[in-house]
Amino acid sequence: MNQATILYIYGWFIIVLAVLMLLPLAWAGHATEAQGFFFGSCIAGFFGGSLIIASQGVRRLEINRPEIFILIIIVWITLPLFAGVPFYYSGEFSAINAYFEAVSGFTTTGATVLADPEQAPRSILVWRALLQWAGGFTTLVMIGGLLAPSGVLSADATLQLNIVRQEADDGFRRLQLTARALLAPYVILTVLCIALTWLGGIPAFDAFCLSLSTISTGGFSTVSGSIASFQAPLSEMVLLIFMIAGAYSFICHEKILRGDLRGYWENEEGIFQIILVITSGFILMFFFQNAMANYGLPDWVEAARNGFFMAASLLSTTGYYNGEMQFSFAFPAFFLVALTLIGGASLSTAGGLKVVRILAMIKQGRGEMMQLAFPHAIIINRIGGRMVTSDMMASIWAHLVALILALVVLSLLISWSDIEFLPALVAATSALSNTGPLLDIIQPTSLHEGSAFDVFSPTVKLMLSLGMVVGRLEFLSFFSVLTILLHRA
């Protein structure tokens, strides 16, 4: 195994984290806060620099598929150990809670143990937002630079990855090319979201933190309640648009910057994604209207506003909500769970199964029905102009089975910790779909007043942290690493 190259690339990830850790110092209110960020940055910088120096002369250019899997899992599991140092030093988190919060941020899940974010130090709120923003970009770089070129992503058959040039045989070089190509659209969307959210009526600090979480489809908020508490409907619409943008394929965003204006409307996955948002928005609108009528508050405009916002939020796996929490009880839990499990586009910051896989399964089902009606017909399914092969479909169905298996196992493990099965199922879904706030939406008061995740034991929090990592990765990648390690053992 090429440990030197793995450690070399991993070291650079730690160095970038160390630099980011210095940014919240501008919001540190007292010396203890500043010490946490400074000390964490020094630890990460020393460790990352040591790895780079130690592996500089012995690394080789290319890494194979098993090594890619191992590198990705090492990054997602261990980087939050460094990122959690400022949380622990703030005095707001225990060691387990600090790691849980860091994993939740870096995997863009948005599950939090903070019952009242308004009372948390501003530097901590900024660090949570930065961690999600960095985690979202890391997701894009990992998918575009490592998973997609290695042929792991079955969904990548629809992605025309002009980002990574064929001549880039060096794994580290592929990461650089991907990061360089995707950084511009990522930053531009973030800046636009910050500016428009602030202009829409949300205070500048909150607009900054919310925008970082929105583009990364993370879900960390600066308030404990609904986004509606800001009383800024225009900002809500801005967040709705940018949640969809964060869950949309960044290949399309990158093409627009290169002058290819056909990127959006020629993307079949993206069109289907918008159809899902609109359809789900109408369904949720009727649920909201029915719930509001029961409270004597019939208002179709308000119901539409809440319904479409929640549809975009759940399908993008962000998890923001903007309605009164008690109205959420009118929604069948399975429908909200299904939306989060669908997720966003293949090369996006969203979690879930990914829209292109759902589209491929629908097309296969339609093809099978046509084959029954016309037995001698030759049915060819295409997505984005490319043929969906039997190998792709086998990979997609295997991915779905892996997701269901992980969901069942994690739900049972949580329920064995004296947690009712429905909250356990929703918590497992929140972790595996990287939609942390889902648990607060479906079970707002049955577990705990404040943050629903705070009631879980340290063991359950560690299990949920692992679930977040599994959900952030391609499921087959995670299970492939386990297979490799067991085989070598």
CSV table of N, CA and C in Angstrom, one decimal, residues 117-212:
chain,number,residue,atom,x,y,z
A,117,PRO,N,-28.3,28.1,20.5
A,117,PRO,CA,-27.2,28.7,19.8
A,117,PRO,C,-27.0,30.2,20.0
A,118,GLU,N,-28.1,30.9,20.3
A,118,GLU,CA,-28.0,32.4,20.5
A,118,GLU,C,-27.1,32.7,21.7
A,119,GLN,N,-27.0,31.8,22.7
A,119,GLN,CA,-26.1,32.0,23.8
A,119,GLN,C,-24.7,31.5,23.6
A,120,ALA,N,-24.4,30.9,22.5
A,120,ALA,CA,-23.1,30.4,22.3
A,120,ALA,C,-22.2,31.5,21.8
A,121,PRO,N,-20.9,31.5,22.1
A,121,PRO,CA,-19.9,32.5,21.6
A,121,PRO,C,-20.0,32.7,20.1
A,122,ARG,N,-19.8,33.9,19.6
A,122,ARG,CA,-19.9,34.1,18.2
A,122,ARG,C,-18.8,33.4,17.4
A,123,SER,N,-17.6,33.3,18.0
A,123,SER,CA,-16.5,32.6,17.4
A,123,SER,C,-16.9,31.1,17.1
A,124,ILE,N,-17.6,30.5,18.0
A,124,ILE,CA,-18.0,29.1,17.9
A,124,ILE,C,-19.1,29.0,16.7
A,125,LEU,N,-20.0,29.9,16.7
A,125,LEU,CA,-21.0,29.9,15.6
A,125,LEU,C,-20.3,30.1,14.2
A,126,VAL,N,-19.3,30.9,14.2
A,126,VAL,CA,-18.6,31.1,12.9
A,126,VAL,C,-17.8,29.9,12.6
A,127,TRP,N,-17.2,29.2,13.6
A,127,TRP,CA,-16.4,28.0,13.3
A,127,TRP,C,-17.3,26.9,12.8
A,128,ARG,N,-18.5,26.8,13.4
A,128,ARG,CA,-19.4,25.8,12.9
A,128,ARG,C,-19.8,26.0,11.4
A,129,ALA,N,-20.0,27.3,11.1
A,129,ALA,CA,-20.4,27.6,9.7
A,129,ALA,C,-19.2,27.4,8.8
A,130,LEU,N,-18.0,27.8,9.2
A,130,LEU,CA,-16.8,27.6,8.4
A,130,LEU,C,-16.5,26.1,8.2
A,131,LEU,N,-16.8,25.3,9.2
A,131,LEU,CA,-16.5,23.9,9.1
A,131,LEU,C,-17.5,23.2,8.1
A,132,GLN,N,-18.7,23.7,8.1
A,132,GLN,CA,-19.6,23.1,7.1
A,132,GLN,C,-19.3,23.6,5.7
A,133,TRP,N,-18.9,24.8,5.6
A,133,TRP,CA,-18.5,25.4,4.3
A,133,TRP,C,-17.3,24.6,3.8
A,134,ALA,N,-16.3,24.4,4.6
A,134,ALA,CA,-15.1,23.6,4.2
A,134,ALA,C,-15.5,22.2,3.9
A,135,GLY,N,-16.4,21.6,4.7
A,135,GLY,CA,-16.8,20.2,4.5
A,135,GLY,C,-17.5,20.1,3.2
A,136,GLY,N,-18.3,21.0,2.8
A,136,GLY,CA,-19.0,21.0,1.5
A,136,GLY,C,-18.1,21.0,0.4
A,137,PHE,N,-17.1,21.9,0.5
A,137,PHE,CA,-16.1,22.0,-0.6
A,137,PHE,C,-15.2,20.7,-0.7
A,138,THR,N,-14.9,20.2,0.5
A,138,THR,CA,-14.1,19.0,0.5
A,138,THR,C,-14.9,17.8,-0.1
A,139,THR,N,-16.2,17.8,0.1
A,139,THR,CA,-17.0,16.8,-0.6
A,139,THR,C,-16.9,16.9,-2.1
A,140,LEU,N,-17.0,18.1,-2.6
A,140,LEU,CA,-16.9,18.3,-4.1
A,140,LEU,C,-15.6,17.9,-4.6
A,141,VAL,N,-14.5,18.2,-3.9
A,141,VAL,CA,-13.2,17.9,-4.3
A,141,VAL,C,-12.9,16.4,-4.3
A,142,MET,N,-13.4,15.7,-3.2
A,142,MET,CA,-13.3,14.3,-3.1
A,142,MET,C,-14.0,13.6,-4.2
A,143,ILE,N,-15.2,14.0,-4.5
A,143,ILE,CA,-16.0,13.4,-5.6
A,143,ILE,C,-15.4,13.6,-6.9
A,144,GLY,N,-15.1,14.9,-7.2
A,144,GLY,CA,-14.6,15.2,-8.5
A,144,GLY,C,-13.2,14.8,-8.8
A,145,GLY,N,-12.4,14.8,-7.7
A,145,GLY,CA,-10.9,14.5,-7.9
A,145,GLY,C,-10.5,13.1,-7.7
A,146,LEU,N,-11.3,12.3,-6.8
A,146,LEU,CA,-10.9,11.0,-6.5
A,146,LEU,C,-12.0,9.9,-6.8
A,147,LEU,N,-13.2,10.1,-6.3
A,147,LEU,CA,-14.2,9.1,-6.5
A,147,LEU,C,-14.6,9.0,-8.0
A,148,ALA,N,-14.9,10.1,-8.6
A,148,ALA,CA,-15.4,10.1,-10.0
A,148,ALA,C,-14.3,9.5,-11.0
A,149,PRO,N,-13.1,10.0,-11.0
A,149,PRO,CA,-12.1,9.4,-11.9
A,149,PRO,C,-11.8,8.0,-11.7
A,150,SER,N,-12.0,7.5,-10.4
A,150,SER,CA,-11.7,6.1,-10.1
A,150,SER,C,-12.9,5.2,-10.6
A,151,GLY,N,-14.0,5.7,-11.0
A,151,GLY,CA,-15.1,5.0,-11.5
A,151,GLY,C,-16.0,4.4,-10.4
A,152,VAL,N,-15.8,5.0,-9.2
A,152,VAL,CA,-16.6,4.5,-8.1
A,152,VAL,C,-18.0,4.9,-8.2
A,153,LEU,N,-18.2,6.2,-8.6
A,153,LEU,CA,-19.6,6.7,-8.6
A,153,LEU,C,-20.3,6.2,-9.8
A,154,SER,N,-21.3,5.4,-9.6
A,154,SER,CA,-22.1,5.0,-10.7
A,154,SER,C,-22.9,6.2,-11.3
A,155,ALA,N,-23.2,7.1,-10.4
A,155,ALA,CA,-23.9,8.3,-10.9
A,155,ALA,C,-23.0,9.2,-11.8
A,156,ASP,N,-21.7,9.0,-11.7
A,156,ASP,CA,-20.8,9.8,-12.5
A,156,ASP,C,-20.9,9.6,-14.0
A,157,ALA,N,-21.6,8.5,-14.4
A,157,ALA,CA,-21.7,8.3,-15.8
A,157,ALA,C,-22.4,9.5,-16.5
A,158,THR,N,-23.2,10.3,-15.7
A,158,THR,CA,-23.9,11.4,-16.3
A,158,THR,C,-23.1,12.7,-16.1
A,159,LEU,N,-21.9,12.6,-15.5
A,159,LEU,CA,-21.1,13.8,-15.2
A,159,LEU,C,-20.0,13.9,-16.3
A,160,GLN,N,-20.0,15.0,-17.0
A,160,GLN,CA,-19.0,15.2,-18.0
A,160,GLN,C,-17.8,16.0,-17.3
A,161,LEU,N,-16.9,15.2,-16.7
A,161,LEU,CA,-15.9,15.8,-15.8
A,161,LEU,C,-14.8,16.4,-16.7
A,162,ASN,N,-15.0,17.6,-17.2
A,162,ASN,CA,-13.9,18.3,-17.8
A,162,ASN,C,-13.0,18.9,-16.8
A,163,ILE,N,-13.4,18.8,-15.5
A,163,ILE,CA,-12.6,19.4,-14.5
A,163,ILE,C,-11.2,18.7,-14.4
A,164,VAL,N,-11.3,17.4,-14.4
A,164,VAL,CA,-10.1,16.6,-14.2
A,164,VAL,C,-9.5,16.2,-15.5
A,165,ARG,N,-8.4,16.7,-15.9
A,165,ARG,CA,-7.8,16.4,-17.2
A,165,ARG,C,-7.3,14.9,-17.3
A,166,GLN,N,-7.3,14.3,-18.4
A,166,GLN,CA,-6.9,13.0,-18.5
A,166,GLN,C,-5.4,12.8,-18.2
A,167,GLU,N,-4.6,13.9,-18.4
A,167,GLU,CA,-3.2,13.7,-18.2
A,167,GLU,C,-2.8,13.8,-16.7
A,168,ALA,N,-3.8,14.1,-15.9
A,168,ALA,CA,-3.5,14.3,-14.5
A,168,ALA,C,-3.5,12.9,-13.8
A,169,ASP,N,-2.4,12.2,-13.9
A,169,ASP,CA,-2.3,10.8,-13.3
A,169,ASP,C,-2.0,10.9,-11.8
A,170,ASP,N,-1.4,12.0,-11.4
A,170,ASP,CA,-1.1,12.2,-9.9
A,170,ASP,C,-2.4,12.4,-9.2
A,171,GLY,N,-2.7,11.6,-8.1
A,171,GLY,CA,-3.9,11.8,-7.3
A,171,GLY,C,-3.9,13.2,-6.7
A,172,PHE,N,-2.8,13.6,-6.2
A,172,PHE,CA,-2.7,15.0,-5.6
A,172,PHE,C,-3.0,16.0,-6.6
A,173,ARG,N,-2.5,15.8,-7.8
A,173,ARG,CA,-2.7,16.8,-8.9
A,173,ARG,C,-4.2,16.9,-9.3
A,174,ARG,N,-4.8,15.7,-9.3
A,174,ARG,CA,-6.3,15.7,-9.6
A,174,ARG,C,-7.1,16.5,-8.6
A,175,LEU,N,-6.7,16.3,-7.3
A,175,LEU,CA,-7.3,17.1,-6.3
A,175,LEU,C,-7.1,18.6,-6.5
A,176,GLN,N,-5.9,19.0,-6.9
A,176,GLN,CA,-5.6,20.4,-7.2
A,176,GLN,C,-6.5,21.0,-8.3
A,177,LEU,N,-6.5,20.2,-9.4
A,177,LEU,CA,-7.3,20.6,-10.6
A,177,LEU,C,-8.8,20.8,-10.2
A,178,THR,N,-9.3,19.8,-9.5
A,178,THR,CA,-10.7,19.8,-9.1
A,178,THR,C,-11.0,21.0,-8.2
A,179,ALA,N,-10.1,21.2,-7.2
A,179,ALA,CA,-10.3,22.4,-6.3
A,179,ALA,C,-10.3,23.7,-7.0
A,180,ARG,N,-9.3,23.8,-8.0
A,180,ARG,CA,-9.2,25.1,-8.7
A,180,ARG,C,-10.4,25.3,-9.6
A,181,ALA,N,-11.0,24.3,-10.2
A,181,ALA,CA,-12.1,24.5,-11.1
A,181,ALA,C,-13.4,24.8,-10.3
A,182,LEU,N,-13.6,24.2,-9.1
A,182,LEU,CA,-14.8,24.3,-8.4
A,182,LEU,C,-14.8,25.4,-7.3
A,183,LEU,N,-13.6,26.0,-7.0
A,183,LEU,CA,-13.5,27.0,-6.0
A,183,LEU,C,-14.3,28.3,-6.4
A,184,ALA,N,-14.1,28.7,-7.7
A,184,ALA,CA,-14.7,29.9,-8.2
A,184,ALA,C,-16.2,29.9,-8.0
A,185,PRO,N,-16.9,28.9,-8.6
A,185,PRO,CA,-18.4,28.9,-8.4
A,185,PRO,C,-18.8,28.7,-7.0
A,186,TYR,N,-18.1,28.0,-6.2
A,186,TYR,CA,-18.4,27.8,-4.8
A,186,TYR,C,-18.3,29.1,-4.0
A,187,VAL,N,-17.2,29.9,-4.3
A,187,VAL,CA,-17.1,31.2,-3.6
A,187,VAL,C,-18.1,32.2,-4.1
A,188,ILE,N,-18.3,32.2,-5.4
A,188,ILE,CA,-19.2,33.2,-6.0
A,188,ILE,C,-20.6,33.0,-5.4
A,189,LEU,N,-21.1,31.7,-5.4
A,189,LEU,CA,-22.4,31.5,-4.9
A,189,LEU,C,-22.5,31.8,-3.4
A,190,THR,N,-21.4,31.6,-2.6
A,190,THR,CA,-21.4,32.0,-1.2
A,190,THR,C,-21.5,33.5,-1.0
A,191,VAL,N,-20.7,34.2,-1.8
A,191,VAL,CA,-20.7,35.7,-1.6
A,191,VAL,C,-22.1,36.3,-2.0
A,192,LEU,N,-22.7,35.7,-3.1
A,192,LEU,CA,-24.0,36.2,-3.5
A,192,LEU,C,-25.0,35.9,-2.4
A,193,CYS,N,-25.0,34.7,-1.9
A,193,CYS,CA,-25.9,34.3,-0.8
A,193,CYS,C,-25.8,35.2,0.4
A,194,ILE,N,-24.6,35.5,0.8
A,194,ILE,CA,-24.4,36.4,2.0
A,194,ILE,C,-25.0,37.8,1.7
A,195,ALA,N,-24.7,38.3,0.5
A,195,ALA,CA,-25.1,39.7,0.2
A,195,ALA,C,-26.6,39.8,0.1
A,196,LEU,N,-27.2,38.8,-0.6
A,196,LEU,CA,-28.7,38.9,-0.8
A,196,LEU,C,-29.5,38.5,0.5
A,197,THR,N,-28.9,37.6,1.3
A,197,THR,CA,-29.6,37.3,2.6
A,197,THR,C,-29.6,38.5,3.5
A,198,TRP,N,-28.4,39.2,3.5
A,198,TRP,CA,-28.4,40.4,4.3
A,198,TRP,C,-29.3,41.5,3.8
A,199,LEU,N,-29.3,41.7,2.5
A,199,LEU,CA,-30.2,42.7,1.9
A,199,LEU,C,-31.7,42.3,2.2
A,200,GLY,N,-32.0,41.1,2.3
A,200,GLY,CA,-33.3,40.6,2.5
A,200,GLY,C,-33.8,40.9,3.9
A,201,GLY,N,-33.0,41.3,4.9
A,201,GLY,CA,-33.4,41.6,6.2
A,201,GLY,C,-32.8,40.9,7.3
A,202,ILE,N,-32.0,39.9,7.1
A,202,ILE,CA,-31.3,39.1,8.2
A,202,ILE,C,-30.0,39.9,8.5
A,203,PRO,N,-29.8,40.1,9.8
A,203,PRO,CA,-28.5,40.8,10.3
A,203,PRO,C,-27.3,40.2,9.6
A,204,ALA,N,-26.3,41.0,9.5
A,204,ALA,CA,-25.1,40.6,8.7
A,204,ALA,C,-24.4,39.4,9.3
A,205,PHE,N,-24.2,39.3,10.6
A,205,PHE,CA,-23.5,38.2,11.2
A,205,PHE,C,-24.3,36.9,10.9
A,206,ASP,N,-25.6,36.9,11.1
A,206,ASP,CA,-26.5,35.7,10.9
A,206,ASP,C,-26.5,35.4,9.4
A,207,ALA,N,-26.5,36.4,8.5
A,207,ALA,CA,-26.5,36.2,7.1
A,207,ALA,C,-25.2,35.5,6.7
A,208,PHE,N,-24.1,35.9,7.3
A,208,PHE,CA,-22.8,35.3,6.9
A,208,PHE,C,-22.8,33.8,7.3
A,209,CYS,N,-23.2,33.5,8.6
A,209,CYS,CA,-23.2,32.1,9.0
A,209,CYS,C,-24.2,31.2,8.3
A,210,LEU,N,-25.4,31.7,8.1
A,210,LEU,CA,-26.4,31.0,7.4
A,210,LEU,C,-26.1,30.7,6.0
A,211,SER,N,-25.4,31.7,5.3
A,211,SER,CA,-25.1,31.5,3.9
A,211,SER,C,-24.0,30.4,3.8
A,212,LEU,N,-23.0,30.4,4.7
A,212,LEU,CA,-22.0,29.3,4.6
A,212,LEU,C,-22.6,28.0,4.8
